XYZ file of C-alpha atoms in Angstrom:
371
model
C 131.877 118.728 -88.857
C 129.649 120.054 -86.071
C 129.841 123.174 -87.527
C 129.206 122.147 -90.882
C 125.576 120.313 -89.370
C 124.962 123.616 -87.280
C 125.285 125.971 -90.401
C 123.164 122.952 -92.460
C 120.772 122.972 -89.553
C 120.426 126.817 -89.133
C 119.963 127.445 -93.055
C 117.748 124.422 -94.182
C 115.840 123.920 -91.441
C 113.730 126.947 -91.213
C 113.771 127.995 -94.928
C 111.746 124.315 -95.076
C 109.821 125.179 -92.485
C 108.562 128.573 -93.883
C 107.075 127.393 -97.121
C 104.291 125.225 -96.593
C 103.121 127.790 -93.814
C 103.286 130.253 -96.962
C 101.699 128.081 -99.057
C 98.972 126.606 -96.953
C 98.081 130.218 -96.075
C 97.700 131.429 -100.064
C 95.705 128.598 -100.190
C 93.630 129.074 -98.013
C 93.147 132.413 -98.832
C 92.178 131.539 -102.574
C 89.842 128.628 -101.944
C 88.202 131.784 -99.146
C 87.494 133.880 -101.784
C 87.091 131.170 -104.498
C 84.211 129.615 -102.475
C 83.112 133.472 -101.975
C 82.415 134.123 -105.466
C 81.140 130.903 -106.107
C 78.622 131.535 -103.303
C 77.939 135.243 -104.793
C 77.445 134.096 -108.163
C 75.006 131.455 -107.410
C 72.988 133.393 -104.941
C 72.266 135.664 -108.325
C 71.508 133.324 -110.244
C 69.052 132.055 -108.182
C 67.587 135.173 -107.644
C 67.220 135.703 -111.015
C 65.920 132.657 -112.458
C 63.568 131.872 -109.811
C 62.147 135.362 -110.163
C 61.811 134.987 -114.398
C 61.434 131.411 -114.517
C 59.333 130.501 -111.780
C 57.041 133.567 -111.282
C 57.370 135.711 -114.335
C 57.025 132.716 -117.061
C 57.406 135.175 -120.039
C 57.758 132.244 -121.995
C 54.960 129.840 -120.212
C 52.097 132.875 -120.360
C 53.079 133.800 -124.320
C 52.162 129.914 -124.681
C 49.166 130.011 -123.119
C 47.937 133.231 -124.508
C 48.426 132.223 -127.768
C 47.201 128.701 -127.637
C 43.895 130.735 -126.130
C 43.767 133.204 -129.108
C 44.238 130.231 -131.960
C 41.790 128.420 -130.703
C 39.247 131.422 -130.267
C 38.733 132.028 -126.560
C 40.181 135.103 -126.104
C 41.260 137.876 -128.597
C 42.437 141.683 -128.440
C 44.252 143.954 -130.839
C 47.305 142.959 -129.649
C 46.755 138.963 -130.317
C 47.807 139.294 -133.974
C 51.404 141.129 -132.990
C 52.351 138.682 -130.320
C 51.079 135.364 -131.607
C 51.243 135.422 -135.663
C 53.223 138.499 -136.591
C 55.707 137.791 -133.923
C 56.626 141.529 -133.934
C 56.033 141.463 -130.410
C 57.691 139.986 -127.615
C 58.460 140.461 -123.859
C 61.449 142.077 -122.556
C 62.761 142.222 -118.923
C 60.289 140.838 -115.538
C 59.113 144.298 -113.926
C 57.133 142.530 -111.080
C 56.845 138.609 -109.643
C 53.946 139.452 -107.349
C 50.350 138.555 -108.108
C 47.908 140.961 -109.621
C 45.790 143.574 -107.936
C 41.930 142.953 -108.110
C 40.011 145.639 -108.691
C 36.160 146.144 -108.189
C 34.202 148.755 -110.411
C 31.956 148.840 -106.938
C 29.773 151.813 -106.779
C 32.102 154.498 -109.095
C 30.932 157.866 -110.057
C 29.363 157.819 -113.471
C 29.139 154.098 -114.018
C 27.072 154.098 -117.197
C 29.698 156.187 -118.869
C 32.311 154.094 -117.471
C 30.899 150.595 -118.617
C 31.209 152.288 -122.359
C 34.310 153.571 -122.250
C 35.395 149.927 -121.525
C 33.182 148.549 -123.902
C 34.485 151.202 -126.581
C 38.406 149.785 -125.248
C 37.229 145.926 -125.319
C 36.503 146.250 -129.249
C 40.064 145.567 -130.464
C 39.348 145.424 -134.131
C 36.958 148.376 -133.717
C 33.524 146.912 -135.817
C 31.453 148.132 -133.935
C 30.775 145.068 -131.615
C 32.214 143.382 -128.706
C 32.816 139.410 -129.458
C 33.162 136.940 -126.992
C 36.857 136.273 -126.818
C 37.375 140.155 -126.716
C 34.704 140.177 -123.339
C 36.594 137.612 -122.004
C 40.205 139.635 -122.777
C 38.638 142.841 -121.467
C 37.111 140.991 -117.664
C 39.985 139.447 -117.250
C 41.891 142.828 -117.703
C 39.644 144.874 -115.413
C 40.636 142.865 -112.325
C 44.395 144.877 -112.606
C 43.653 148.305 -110.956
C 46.017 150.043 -113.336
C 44.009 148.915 -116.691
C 41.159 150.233 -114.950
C 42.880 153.162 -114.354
C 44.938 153.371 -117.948
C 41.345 153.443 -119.225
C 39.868 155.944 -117.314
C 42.927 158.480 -117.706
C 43.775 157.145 -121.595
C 43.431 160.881 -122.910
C 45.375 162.277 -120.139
C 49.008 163.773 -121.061
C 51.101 161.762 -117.841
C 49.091 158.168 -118.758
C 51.073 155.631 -120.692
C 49.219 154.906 -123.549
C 47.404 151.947 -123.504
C 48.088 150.233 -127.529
C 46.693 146.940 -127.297
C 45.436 143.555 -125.371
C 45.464 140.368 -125.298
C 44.190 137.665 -122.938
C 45.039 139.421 -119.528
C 48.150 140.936 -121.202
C 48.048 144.519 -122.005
C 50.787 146.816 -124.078
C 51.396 150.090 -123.243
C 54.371 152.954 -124.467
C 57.827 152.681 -123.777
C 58.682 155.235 -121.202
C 62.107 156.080 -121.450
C 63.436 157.136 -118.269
C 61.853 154.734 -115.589
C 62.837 156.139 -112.151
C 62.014 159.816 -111.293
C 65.769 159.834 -109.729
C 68.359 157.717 -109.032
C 70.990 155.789 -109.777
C 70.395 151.455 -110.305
C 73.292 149.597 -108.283
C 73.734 145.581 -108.024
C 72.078 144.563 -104.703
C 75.532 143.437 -102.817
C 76.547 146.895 -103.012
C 73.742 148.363 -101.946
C 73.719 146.138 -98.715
C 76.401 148.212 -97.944
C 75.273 152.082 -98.385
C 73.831 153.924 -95.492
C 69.694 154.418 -96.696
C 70.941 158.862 -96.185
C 74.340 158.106 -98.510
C 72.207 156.481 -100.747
C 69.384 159.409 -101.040
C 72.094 161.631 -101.612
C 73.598 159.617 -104.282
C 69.695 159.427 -105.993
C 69.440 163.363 -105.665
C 73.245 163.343 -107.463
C 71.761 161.325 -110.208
C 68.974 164.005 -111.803
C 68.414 165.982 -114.992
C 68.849 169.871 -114.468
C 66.775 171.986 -112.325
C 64.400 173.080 -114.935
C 63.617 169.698 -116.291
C 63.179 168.189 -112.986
C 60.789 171.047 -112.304
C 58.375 170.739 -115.222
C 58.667 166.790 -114.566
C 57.599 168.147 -111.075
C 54.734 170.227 -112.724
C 53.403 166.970 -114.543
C 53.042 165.439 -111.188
C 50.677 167.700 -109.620
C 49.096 167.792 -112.819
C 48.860 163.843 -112.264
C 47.190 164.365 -108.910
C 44.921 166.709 -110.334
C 43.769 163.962 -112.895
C 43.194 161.309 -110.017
C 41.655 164.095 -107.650
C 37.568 163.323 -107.045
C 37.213 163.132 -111.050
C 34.427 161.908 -112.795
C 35.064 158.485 -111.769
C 35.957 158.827 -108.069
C 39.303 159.518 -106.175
C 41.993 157.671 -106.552
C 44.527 157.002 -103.856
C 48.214 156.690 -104.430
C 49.587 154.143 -101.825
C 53.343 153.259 -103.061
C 54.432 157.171 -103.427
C 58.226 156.058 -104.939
C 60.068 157.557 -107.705
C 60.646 153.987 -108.799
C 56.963 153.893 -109.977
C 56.993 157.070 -111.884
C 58.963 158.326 -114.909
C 59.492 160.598 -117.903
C 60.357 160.799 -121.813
C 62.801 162.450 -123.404
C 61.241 165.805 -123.486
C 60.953 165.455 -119.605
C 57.344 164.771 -119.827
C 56.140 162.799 -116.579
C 54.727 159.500 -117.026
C 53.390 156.807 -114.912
C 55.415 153.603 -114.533
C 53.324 151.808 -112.272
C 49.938 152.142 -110.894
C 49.661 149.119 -109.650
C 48.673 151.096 -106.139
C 46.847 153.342 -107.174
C 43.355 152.588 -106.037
C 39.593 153.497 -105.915
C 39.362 155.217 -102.819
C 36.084 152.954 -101.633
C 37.668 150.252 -102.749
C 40.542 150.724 -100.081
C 38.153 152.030 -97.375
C 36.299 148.381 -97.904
C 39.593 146.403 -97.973
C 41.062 148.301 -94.346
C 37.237 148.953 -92.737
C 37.669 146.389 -89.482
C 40.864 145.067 -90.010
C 42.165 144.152 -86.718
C 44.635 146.828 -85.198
C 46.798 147.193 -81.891
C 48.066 150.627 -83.200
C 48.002 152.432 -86.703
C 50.821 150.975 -87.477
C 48.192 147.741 -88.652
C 46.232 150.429 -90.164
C 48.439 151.032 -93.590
C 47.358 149.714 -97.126
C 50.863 149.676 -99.714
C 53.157 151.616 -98.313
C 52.153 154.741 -97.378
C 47.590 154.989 -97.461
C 47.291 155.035 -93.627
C 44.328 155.583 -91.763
C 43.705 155.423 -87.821
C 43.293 152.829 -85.151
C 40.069 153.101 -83.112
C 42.029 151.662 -79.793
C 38.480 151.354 -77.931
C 37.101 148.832 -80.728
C 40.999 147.763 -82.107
C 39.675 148.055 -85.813
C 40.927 150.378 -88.576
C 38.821 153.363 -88.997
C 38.339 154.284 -92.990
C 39.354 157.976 -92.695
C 42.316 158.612 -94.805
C 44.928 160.390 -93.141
C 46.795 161.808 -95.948
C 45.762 163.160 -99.044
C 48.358 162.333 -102.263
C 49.173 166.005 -102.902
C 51.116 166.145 -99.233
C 52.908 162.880 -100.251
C 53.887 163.971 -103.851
C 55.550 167.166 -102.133
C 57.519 165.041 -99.223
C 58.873 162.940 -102.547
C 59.898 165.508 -104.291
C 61.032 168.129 -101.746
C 64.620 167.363 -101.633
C 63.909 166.969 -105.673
C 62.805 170.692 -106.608
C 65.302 172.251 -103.834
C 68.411 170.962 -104.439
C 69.948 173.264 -107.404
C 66.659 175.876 -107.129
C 67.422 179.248 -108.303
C 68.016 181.216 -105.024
C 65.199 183.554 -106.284
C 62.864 181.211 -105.421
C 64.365 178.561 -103.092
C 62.625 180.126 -99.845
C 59.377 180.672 -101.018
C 59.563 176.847 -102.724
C 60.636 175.646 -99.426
C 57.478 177.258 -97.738
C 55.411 175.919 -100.118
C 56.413 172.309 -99.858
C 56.420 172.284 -96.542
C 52.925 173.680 -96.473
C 51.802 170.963 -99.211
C 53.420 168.095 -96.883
C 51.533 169.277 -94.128
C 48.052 168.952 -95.689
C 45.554 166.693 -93.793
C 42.818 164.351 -95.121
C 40.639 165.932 -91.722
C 41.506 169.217 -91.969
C 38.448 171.987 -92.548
C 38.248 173.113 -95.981
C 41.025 170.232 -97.109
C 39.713 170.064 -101.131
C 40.019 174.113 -101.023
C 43.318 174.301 -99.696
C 44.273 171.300 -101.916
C 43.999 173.328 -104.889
C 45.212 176.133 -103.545
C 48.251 174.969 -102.880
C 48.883 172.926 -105.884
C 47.967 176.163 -107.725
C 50.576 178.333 -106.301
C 53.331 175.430 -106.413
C 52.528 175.125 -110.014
C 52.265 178.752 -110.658
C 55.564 179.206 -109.116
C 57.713 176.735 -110.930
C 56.262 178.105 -114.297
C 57.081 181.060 -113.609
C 60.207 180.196 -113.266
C 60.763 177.386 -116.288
C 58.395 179.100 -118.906
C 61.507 181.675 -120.442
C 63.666 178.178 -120.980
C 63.968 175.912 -123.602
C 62.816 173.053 -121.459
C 59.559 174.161 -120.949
């Protein structure tokens, strides 16, 4: 008998001991993860709702904008498409911020300027500017890049500007909206080193001589917005998120939301309070200096866009270069990206060396089919 109870005792008596261990661990393990993706999922949801529903209001503005145009307070050529034809309608949120003011201030050629938005503000085009359209076009000219869309409407890398209404404009589909890249979900790319992740952007690119006449239309973009007949314009978000291209690898602007009047931005950072010129920066990348004696901004404008086109596309234009040409490329970027707002002779050797890079990669492209 007492062996009997030992063998009983020595078979039972851990077996039943093992399994709720087992099972309280599996458990736990798959409420963990349960809770995990619970968490996960509702974090993007959030995100995403709060951004559409709560800033973006597709549905909220087309409301108001129409219920403005029926009862004759605003119009544009637009009006008709989005609020009786329904043949137009709003796709995906591209930004949640508020919109840029901008001031027509003292611009270059301001009588031309006032008719070129007067000629824009007459939707119907019969001859006149009515109220509601007045109202559509002043409430359009506080966005910098409707200013801008009007000013550069006949130039090749300006989305076409089709039609207005209210505050809401309509412009061309571009098709490819990133200069590079690669779009991943936001917990992965929590994860990616920011140099793994520029290499995977520079993996994700159309062949060398595409990305080189896209390059082209670039510099031909900073010509455009170079002291032209209505000023210079500043680029101050430099990001190949904000520029793209069509399908015959034609560059075109995605946003130009910071792209501003150059006065404009020298009256918006004039005596800001600085401790360094780190305070001194407008967007992303217009800097200017710190005077430490009187801690205020100074308005001088330490880098000129061509030099920070060239640092954005550098790694761009020389991975996959022909070898021909990959030294002399290299020399020239770096040159470009070393270009100085102060330096003697800057608008000179601005279009020099956006000459010769141009020169050089046409050279190069014009034999192809992709030129």
């Amino acid at each position: 008998m007492g062996g009997e109870n030992e063998i009983s005792r020595s078979c039972c008596v851990p077996s039943a001991s093992r399994q709720p261990v087992r099972f309280s661990y599996m458990r736990m393990k798959c409420l963990f993860f349960s809770w995990l993706g619970v968490f996960i999922g509702s974090w993007i949801f959030y995100v995403q709702y709060s951004s559409y529903k709560e800033l973006c209001r597709g549905h909220d503005c087309k409301k108001i904008i129409c219920d403005k145009y029926k009862t004759g307070v605003i119009d544009g050529s637009a009006c008709s498409s989005l609020c009786t034809r329904q043949t137009l309608y709003f796709g995906k949120c591209l930004s949640s911020k508020p919109s840029n003011q901008a001031k027509l201030g003292e611009q270059g050629n301001l009588p031309e300027l006032v008719n070129l938005i007067l000629s824009v503000a007459d939707g119907n085009k019969d001859g006149r500017v009515s109220l509601p359209e007045a109202k559509s076009a002043w409430a359009l000219l506080q966005l910098n890049e409707f200013l801008l869309m009007v000013i550069l409407q006949d130039k090749e890398h300006t989305p076409k500007l089709l039609g207005f209404c209210g505050d809401l404009y309509v412009m061309e589909k571009v098709e490819y909206t990133s200069l590079f890249g690669i779009s991943l979900p936001w917990i992965i790319e929590l994860f990616i080193p920011s140099g793994f992740r520029r290499s995977i952007d520079q993996w994700f690119t159309p062949s060398w001589p595409r990305k080189a006449k896209i390059a082209i239309g670039l510099l031909e973009f900073v010509e455009d917005i170079f002291h032209g007949p209505y000023g210079n314009f500043l680029m101050c978000d430099t990001s190949a998120k904000n520029l793209g291209y069509n399908d015959k690898y034609d560059l075109k602007m995605v946003d130009m939301r910071k792209i501003v009047p150059e006065m404009n931005l020298k009256e918006l950072i004039k005596d800001r309070h600085c401790e360094s010129d780190l305070d001194c920066v407008y967007g992303s990348d217009c800097r200017t200096v710190c005077d430490q004696s009187k801690m205020k901004c100074t308005t001088e404008i330490i880098q000129p866009n061509l030099a920070k086109v060239c640092q954005l596309v550098k790694d761009y234009l020389l991975r996959g270069a022909p070898l021909e040409i990959h030294e002399e490329l290299e020399k020239q970027l770096y040159s470009c990206i070393a270009l100085k707002v102060s330096a003697n002779q800057m608008e000179m050797e601005h279009s020099l060396i956006l000459n010769n890079l141009k020169t050089l990669l046409w050279k190069k492209i014009s034999h192809t089919n992709d030129s």
